[in-house]
C-alpha positions as semicolon CSV with decimal commas, in nm:
position;residue;x (nm);y (nm);z (nm)
1;Q;0,135;3,515;0,777
2;V;0,462;3,394;0,626
3;Q;0,482;3,382;0,246
4;L;0,768;3,331;0,002
5;V;0,768;3,560;-0,301
6;E;0,977;3,466;-0,604
7;S;1,101;3,691;-0,881
8;G;1,355;3,701;-1,162
9;G;1,223;3,442;-1,403
10;G;1,175;3,508;-1,771
11;L;1,278;3,423;-2,123
12;V;1,646;3,405;-2,211
13;Q;1,852;3,271;-2,498
14;A;2,077;2,971;-2,455
15;G;2,405;3,079;-2,302
16;G;2,246;3,368;-2,119
17;S;2,196;3,434;-1,750
18;L;1,916;3,494;-1,502
19;R;1,910;3,564;-1,130
20;L;1,619;3,433;-0,925
21;S;1,524;3,576;-0,587
22;C;1,299;3,439;-0,314
23;A;1,213;3,657;-0,017
24;A;1,007;3,573;0,289
25;S;0,741;3,812;0,406
26;G;0,619;3,820;0,763
27;R;0,821;3,792;1,080
28;I;1,091;3,527;1,042
29;F;1,394;3,528;1,267
30;L;1,581;3,206;1,192
31;I;1,590;2,997;0,875
32;N;1,772;2,667;0,843
33;T;1,801;2,546;0,484
34;M;1,696;2,734;0,173
35;T;1,638;2,525;-0,139
36;W;1,560;2,574;-0,507
37;Y;1,361;2,308;-0,693
38;R;1,241;2,299;-1,051
39;Q;0,978;2,111;-1,246
40;A;0,962;2,081;-1,623
41;P;0,647;1,972;-1,807
42;G;0,598;1,597;-1,783
43;K;0,885;1,554;-1,538
44;Q;0,915;1,513;-1,163
45;R;1,023;1,800;-0,943
46;E;1,397;1,792;-0,881
47;L;1,632;1,959;-0,638
48;V;1,850;2,219;-0,806
49;A;2,049;2,375;-0,523
50;R;2,044;2,396;-0,145
51;I;2,220;2,620;0,104
52;G;2,242;2,557;0,476
53;S;2,233;2,804;0,760
54;G;2,613;2,804;0,776
55;G;2,653;2,860;0,404
56;S;2,724;2,504;0,290
57;T;2,585;2,429;-0,056
58;N;2,472;2,134;-0,263
59;Y;2,392;2,128;-0,635
60;A;2,239;1,892;-0,883
61;D;2,508;1,750;-1,111
62;S;2,335;1,904;-1,411
63;V;2,389;2,260;-1,284
64;K;2,728;2,237;-1,112
65;G;2,963;2,502;-1,239
66;R;2,680;2,702;-1,392
67;F;2,446;2,789;-1,103
68;T;2,530;2,952;-0,771
69;I;2,302;2,966;-0,468
70;S;2,349;3,233;-0,202
71;R;2,155;3,377;0,088
72;D;2,115;3,704;0,272
73;N;2,001;3,624;0,623
74;A;1,934;3,988;0,711
75;K;1,684;4,006;0,424
76;N;1,548;3,651;0,460
77;T;1,624;3,603;0,093
78;V;1,780;3,330;-0,120
79;Y;1,919;3,382;-0,469
80;L;1,999;3,155;-0,760
81;Q;2,244;3,291;-1,015
82;M;2,205;3,091;-1,335
83;N;2,472;3,124;-1,601
84;S;2,532;2,944;-1,931
85;L;2,166;2,851;-1,945
86;K;2,057;2,560;-2,160
87;P;1,715;2,476;-2,307
88;E;1,694;2,182;-2,067
89;D;1,695;2,431;-1,778
90;T;1,346;2,539;-1,885
91;A;1,111;2,476;-1,593
92;V;0,911;2,636;-1,317
93;Y;1,148;2,710;-1,031
94;Y;1,027;2,692;-0,671
95;C;1,199;2,804;-0,353
96;H;1,155;2,638;-0,015
97;F;1,251;2,755;0,332
98;D;1,288;2,537;0,639
99;V;1,212;2,789;0,913
100;I;1,322;2,742;1,273
101;R;1,172;3,053;1,432
102;P;0,882;3,053;1,406
103;P;0,886;2,683;1,312
104;G;0,745;2,575;0,980
105;D;0,827;2,516;0,616
106;Y;0,715;2,724;0,321
107;W;0,707;2,716;-0,059
108;G;0,725;2,995;-0,312
109;Q;0,463;3,034;-0,581
110;G;0,700;2,936;-0,861
111;T;0,861;3,142;-1,135
112;Q;0,889;3,037;-1,499
113;V;1,231;3,015;-1,661
114;T;1,232;2,957;-2,036
115;V;1,556;2,911;-2,229
116;S;1,528;2,931;-2,605
117;S;1,763;2,764;-2,851
């Protein structure tokens, strides 16, 4: 059964960096978009970054210039490099895959990112 496993979250000081990873288990052969979302306490879930199958990317305005999304298709893995972190980046980060073969969509379990001031 397909599952997405996230890693890389933790506690970091403002101005520091973290790198999140999200890897799919099970047999997946073709993934369309890979997306990172985040949700802070008391706030709605928001899109952070998205990368298409061809490598095109989209970012929330709040993270442009600081975060970079990338993917490794051979490993069925998406990454989020987060630099110059701010306390307002504190949230649970979730990955999402839109899978073509076999068809379906899947969510990661979430990983906590806490940025201290």
